[in-house]
């Protein structure tokens, strides 16, 4: 059983998938930092110095009544909140990752496949059969006699 498991793990596609997941997680962290530290501060500044990561709706006050300056302060007080600002940041993260995956991976692969299909269509298919002039059946190109009517075929 261990040998089978080892063979499964060492197959190329499983290793490739594992590497892709690790790189994807690292890329996700980079995008999260870019959104939280680079993109959202100027947007918040343009919208009147709003910090999107701390936008929330307090459903129930905690031990210390609100208003709360941040989500961390609300959690420390034991308040129940809906953190829609973090949800907005997550949506922006997703859109950036989806755009990068589309433009860096999906689109180039689709173009490459389209070129490959065009190249395959441009190359004429090699004939593997010919028609017997006597019985009109399909015969391999290299055949010298028709297997159906036994007629002598010209080269």
PDB file of C-alpha atoms in Angstrom:
ATOM      1  CA  UNK A   1       0.000   0.000   0.000  1.00  0.00           C
ATOM      2  CA  UNK A   2       2.839   2.421   0.780  1.00  0.00           C
ATOM      3  CA  UNK A   3       4.475   1.692  -2.584  1.00  0.00           C
ATOM      4  CA  UNK A   4       1.209   2.469  -4.376  1.00  0.00           C
ATOM      5  CA  UNK A   5       0.819   5.689  -2.405  1.00  0.00           C
ATOM      6  CA  UNK A   6       4.407   6.699  -3.175  1.00  0.00           C
ATOM      7  CA  UNK A   7       3.867   5.980  -6.883  1.00  0.00           C
ATOM      8  CA  UNK A   8       0.705   8.107  -6.814  1.00  0.00           C
ATOM      9  CA  UNK A   9       2.433  11.016  -5.083  1.00  0.00           C
ATOM     10  CA  UNK A  10       5.438  10.914  -7.406  1.00  0.00           C
ATOM     11  CA  UNK A  11       3.349  11.090 -10.592  1.00  0.00           C
ATOM     12  CA  UNK A  12       4.054  14.253 -12.505  1.00  0.00           C
ATOM     13  CA  UNK A  13       0.574  15.749 -12.377  1.00  0.00           C
ATOM     14  CA  UNK A  14       0.295  15.400  -8.590  1.00  0.00           C
ATOM     15  CA  UNK A  15       3.674  17.065  -8.055  1.00  0.00           C
ATOM     16  CA  UNK A  16       2.771  19.801 -10.562  1.00  0.00           C
ATOM     17  CA  UNK A  17      -0.530  20.395  -8.775  1.00  0.00           C
ATOM     18  CA  UNK A  18       1.220  20.642  -5.392  1.00  0.00           C
ATOM     19  CA  UNK A  19       3.728  23.152  -6.755  1.00  0.00           C
ATOM     20  CA  UNK A  20       0.868  25.140  -8.311  1.00  0.00           C
ATOM     21  CA  UNK A  21      -1.004  25.258  -5.012  1.00  0.00           C
ATOM     22  CA  UNK A  22       2.068  26.460  -3.105  1.00  0.00           C
ATOM     23  CA  UNK A  23       2.763  29.150  -5.699  1.00  0.00           C
ATOM     24  CA  UNK A  24      -0.932  30.108  -5.718  1.00  0.00           C
ATOM     25  CA  UNK A  25      -0.970  30.579  -1.946  1.00  0.00           C
ATOM     26  CA  UNK A  26       2.169  32.722  -2.110  1.00  0.00           C
ATOM     27  CA  UNK A  27       0.682  34.746  -4.989  1.00  0.00           C
ATOM     28  CA  UNK A  28      -2.532  35.197  -3.001  1.00  0.00           C
ATOM     29  CA  UNK A  29      -0.547  36.657  -0.113  1.00  0.00           C
ATOM     30  CA  UNK A  30       1.167  39.080  -2.485  1.00  0.00           C
ATOM     31  CA  UNK A  31      -2.162  40.183  -3.964  1.00  0.00           C
ATOM     32  CA  UNK A  32      -3.712  40.556  -0.501  1.00  0.00           C
ATOM     33  CA  UNK A  33      -0.849  42.799   0.535  1.00  0.00           C
ATOM     34  CA  UNK A  34      -1.106  44.793  -2.697  1.00  0.00           C
ATOM     35  CA  UNK A  35      -4.825  45.359  -2.151  1.00  0.00           C
ATOM     36  CA  UNK A  36      -4.606  46.161   1.561  1.00  0.00           C
ATOM     37  CA  UNK A  37      -1.398  48.226   1.445  1.00  0.00           C
ATOM     38  CA  UNK A  38      -1.283  49.767  -2.036  1.00  0.00           C
ATOM     39  CA  UNK A  39      -4.709  49.879  -3.714  1.00  0.00           C
ATOM     40  CA  UNK A  40      -7.187  50.481  -0.894  1.00  0.00           C
ATOM     41  CA  UNK A  41      -5.423  53.386   0.921  1.00  0.00           C
ATOM     42  CA  UNK A  42      -5.628  55.737  -2.116  1.00  0.00           C
ATOM     43  CA  UNK A  43      -9.231  54.671  -2.781  1.00  0.00           C
ATOM     44  CA  UNK A  44     -10.069  55.313   0.871  1.00  0.00           C
ATOM     45  CA  UNK A  45      -8.335  58.695   0.674  1.00  0.00           C
ATOM     46  CA  UNK A  46     -10.345  59.635  -2.425  1.00  0.00           C
ATOM     47  CA  UNK A  47     -13.565  58.632  -0.658  1.00  0.00           C
ATOM     48  CA  UNK A  48     -12.867  60.742   2.402  1.00  0.00           C
ATOM     49  CA  UNK A  49     -10.204  58.803   4.304  1.00  0.00           C
ATOM     50  CA  UNK A  50     -12.253  55.632   4.675  1.00  0.00           C
ATOM     51  CA  UNK A  51     -10.385  52.520   5.793  1.00  0.00           C
ATOM     52  CA  UNK A  52     -12.265  49.762   3.969  1.00  0.00           C
ATOM     53  CA  UNK A  53     -10.779  47.011   6.129  1.00  0.00           C
ATOM     54  CA  UNK A  54     -12.532  48.468   9.199  1.00  0.00           C
ATOM     55  CA  UNK A  55     -15.972  49.060   7.673  1.00  0.00           C
ATOM     56  CA  UNK A  56     -18.526  47.134   9.706  1.00  0.00           C
ATOM     57  CA  UNK A  57     -22.063  47.029  10.978  1.00  0.00           C
ATOM     58  CA  UNK A  58     -22.422  46.356  14.695  1.00  0.00           C
ATOM     59  CA  UNK A  59     -25.227  43.879  15.272  1.00  0.00           C
ATOM     60  CA  UNK A  60     -24.834  43.793  19.041  1.00  0.00           C
ATOM     61  CA  UNK A  61     -22.601  45.812  21.345  1.00  0.00           C
ATOM     62  CA  UNK A  62     -20.082  44.039  23.509  1.00  0.00           C
ATOM     63  CA  UNK A  63     -19.210  44.535  27.151  1.00  0.00           C
ATOM     64  CA  UNK A  64     -17.962  48.002  26.282  1.00  0.00           C
ATOM     65  CA  UNK A  65     -20.606  49.853  24.218  1.00  0.00           C
ATOM     66  CA  UNK A  66     -19.652  51.253  20.781  1.00  0.00           C
ATOM     67  CA  UNK A  67     -18.868  53.053  18.583  1.00  0.00           C
ATOM     68  CA  UNK A  68     -15.735  51.050  17.848  1.00  0.00           C
ATOM     69  CA  UNK A  69     -12.739  52.475  15.998  1.00  0.00           C
ATOM     70  CA  UNK A  70     -11.805  49.182  14.384  1.00  0.00           C
ATOM     71  CA  UNK A  71     -12.880  45.588  13.992  1.00  0.00           C
ATOM     72  CA  UNK A  72     -10.161  44.592  16.444  1.00  0.00           C
ATOM     73  CA  UNK A  73     -11.643  46.969  19.065  1.00  0.00           C
ATOM     74  CA  UNK A  74     -15.129  45.551  18.449  1.00  0.00           C
ATOM     75  CA  UNK A  75     -13.870  41.971  18.815  1.00  0.00           C
ATOM     76  CA  UNK A  76     -11.983  42.893  21.986  1.00  0.00           C
ATOM     77  CA  UNK A  77     -15.217  44.292  23.437  1.00  0.00           C
ATOM     78  CA  UNK A  78     -17.088  41.140  22.406  1.00  0.00           C
ATOM     79  CA  UNK A  79     -19.311  42.889  19.872  1.00  0.00           C
ATOM     80  CA  UNK A  80     -21.016  40.995  17.055  1.00  0.00           C
ATOM     81  CA  UNK A  81     -20.235  42.646  13.703  1.00  0.00           C
ATOM     82  CA  UNK A  82     -20.729  42.196   9.961  1.00  0.00           C
ATOM     83  CA  UNK A  83     -17.367  43.117   8.450  1.00  0.00           C
ATOM     84  CA  UNK A  84     -18.357  44.217   4.941  1.00  0.00           C
ATOM     85  CA  UNK A  85     -15.143  46.232   4.443  1.00  0.00           C
ATOM     86  CA  UNK A  86     -13.051  43.080   4.630  1.00  0.00           C
ATOM     87  CA  UNK A  87     -15.505  41.475   2.218  1.00  0.00           C
ATOM     88  CA  UNK A  88     -14.902  44.335  -0.250  1.00  0.00           C
ATOM     89  CA  UNK A  89     -11.137  43.793   0.097  1.00  0.00           C
ATOM     90  CA  UNK A  90     -11.602  40.065  -0.545  1.00  0.00           C
ATOM     91  CA  UNK A  91     -13.655  40.754  -3.685  1.00  0.00           C
ATOM     92  CA  UNK A  92     -10.925  43.074  -4.978  1.00  0.00           C
ATOM     93  CA  UNK A  93      -8.309  40.370  -4.190  1.00  0.00           C
ATOM     94  CA  UNK A  94     -10.349  37.855  -6.163  1.00  0.00           C
ATOM     95  CA  UNK A  95     -10.784  40.173  -9.144  1.00  0.00           C
ATOM     96  CA  UNK A  96      -7.055  40.895  -9.294  1.00  0.00           C
ATOM     97  CA  UNK A  97      -6.138  37.199  -9.043  1.00  0.00           C
ATOM     98  CA  UNK A  98      -8.748  36.273 -11.666  1.00  0.00           C
ATOM     99  CA  UNK A  99      -7.444  38.964 -14.036  1.00  0.00           C
ATOM    100  CA  UNK A 100      -3.829  37.870 -13.600  1.00  0.00           C
ATOM    101  CA  UNK A 101      -4.729  34.198 -14.115  1.00  0.00           C
ATOM    102  CA  UNK A 102      -6.779  35.065 -17.207  1.00  0.00           C
ATOM    103  CA  UNK A 103      -4.221  37.361 -18.841  1.00  0.00           C
ATOM    104  CA  UNK A 104      -1.081  35.447 -17.791  1.00  0.00           C
ATOM    105  CA  UNK A 105      -2.258  31.833 -18.136  1.00  0.00           C
ATOM    106  CA  UNK A 106      -5.644  31.242 -19.786  1.00  0.00           C
ATOM    107  CA  UNK A 107      -5.351  33.697 -22.673  1.00  0.00           C
ATOM    108  CA  UNK A 108      -1.777  32.725 -23.719  1.00  0.00           C
ATOM    109  CA  UNK A 109      -2.683  29.014 -23.603  1.00  0.00           C
ATOM    110  CA  UNK A 110      -5.798  29.637 -25.712  1.00  0.00           C
ATOM    111  CA  UNK A 111      -3.717  31.567 -28.252  1.00  0.00           C
ATOM    112  CA  UNK A 112      -1.101  28.829 -28.333  1.00  0.00           C
ATOM    113  CA  UNK A 113      -3.776  26.179 -28.892  1.00  0.00           C
ATOM    114  CA  UNK A 114      -5.377  28.269 -31.661  1.00  0.00           C
ATOM    115  CA  UNK A 115      -1.995  28.599 -33.408  1.00  0.00           C
ATOM    116  CA  UNK A 116      -1.412  24.876 -33.045  1.00  0.00           C
ATOM    117  CA  UNK A 117      -4.838  24.078 -34.525  1.00  0.00           C
ATOM    118  CA  UNK A 118      -4.190  26.488 -37.408  1.00  0.00           C
ATOM    119  CA  UNK A 119      -0.816  24.863 -38.074  1.00  0.00           C
ATOM    120  CA  UNK A 120      -2.395  21.395 -38.014  1.00  0.00           C
ATOM    121  CA  UNK A 121      -5.128  22.537 -40.407  1.00  0.00           C
ATOM    122  CA  UNK A 122      -2.513  24.002 -42.791  1.00  0.00           C
ATOM    123  CA  UNK A 123      -0.630  20.698 -43.067  1.00  0.00           C
ATOM    124  CA  UNK A 124      -2.456  18.345 -45.453  1.00  0.00           C
ATOM    125  CA  UNK A 125      -3.364  15.039 -43.903  1.00  0.00           C
ATOM    126  CA  UNK A 126      -1.285  12.111 -45.141  1.00  0.00           C
ATOM    127  CA  UNK A 127      -3.389   9.651 -47.050  1.00  0.00           C
ATOM    128  CA  UNK A 128      -3.478   6.176 -45.551  1.00  0.00           C
ATOM    129  CA  UNK A 129      -5.981   4.681 -47.982  1.00  0.00           C
ATOM    130  CA  UNK A 130      -6.829   4.861 -51.665  1.00  0.00           C
ATOM    131  CA  UNK A 131      -9.806   3.720 -53.677  1.00  0.00           C
ATOM    132  CA  UNK A 132      -9.689   0.572 -55.795  1.00  0.00           C
ATOM    133  CA  UNK A 133     -10.536   1.636 -59.396  1.00  0.00           C
ATOM    134  CA  UNK A 134     -12.334  -1.663 -60.027  1.00  0.00           C
ATOM    135  CA  UNK A 135     -14.564  -2.247 -56.956  1.00  0.00           C
ATOM    136  CA  UNK A 136     -14.298   1.247 -55.412  1.00  0.00           C
ATOM    137  CA  UNK A 137     -13.507  -0.111 -51.933  1.00  0.00           C
ATOM    138  CA  UNK A 138     -11.017   1.509 -49.561  1.00  0.00           C
ATOM    139  CA  UNK A 139      -7.535  -0.046 -49.808  1.00  0.00           C
ATOM    140  CA  UNK A 140      -4.312   0.794 -47.887  1.00  0.00           C
ATOM    141  CA  UNK A 141      -2.008   3.059 -49.911  1.00  0.00           C
ATOM    142  CA  UNK A 142       0.845   0.521 -49.937  1.00  0.00           C
ATOM    143  CA  UNK A 143      -1.360  -2.315 -51.230  1.00  0.00           C
ATOM    144  CA  UNK A 144      -0.567  -3.748 -54.677  1.00  0.00           C
ATOM    145  CA  UNK A 145      -3.712  -5.907 -54.845  1.00  0.00           C
ATOM    146  CA  UNK A 146      -7.235  -5.101 -53.720  1.00  0.00           C
ATOM    147  CA  UNK A 147      -8.223  -7.390 -50.829  1.00  0.00           C
ATOM    148  CA  UNK A 148     -11.853  -7.319 -51.978  1.00  0.00           C
ATOM    149  CA  UNK A 149     -11.700  -7.979 -55.719  1.00  0.00           C
ATOM    150  CA  UNK A 150      -8.022  -9.125 -55.983  1.00  0.00           C
ATOM    151  CA  UNK A 151      -7.382  -6.743 -58.860  1.00  0.00           C
ATOM    152  CA  UNK A 152      -3.796  -5.654 -59.532  1.00  0.00           C
ATOM    153  CA  UNK A 153      -3.381  -2.035 -58.360  1.00  0.00           C
ATOM    154  CA  UNK A 154      -0.986   0.396 -59.963  1.00  0.00           C
ATOM    155  CA  UNK A 155       1.672   1.978 -57.727  1.00  0.00           C
TER     156      UNK A 155
END
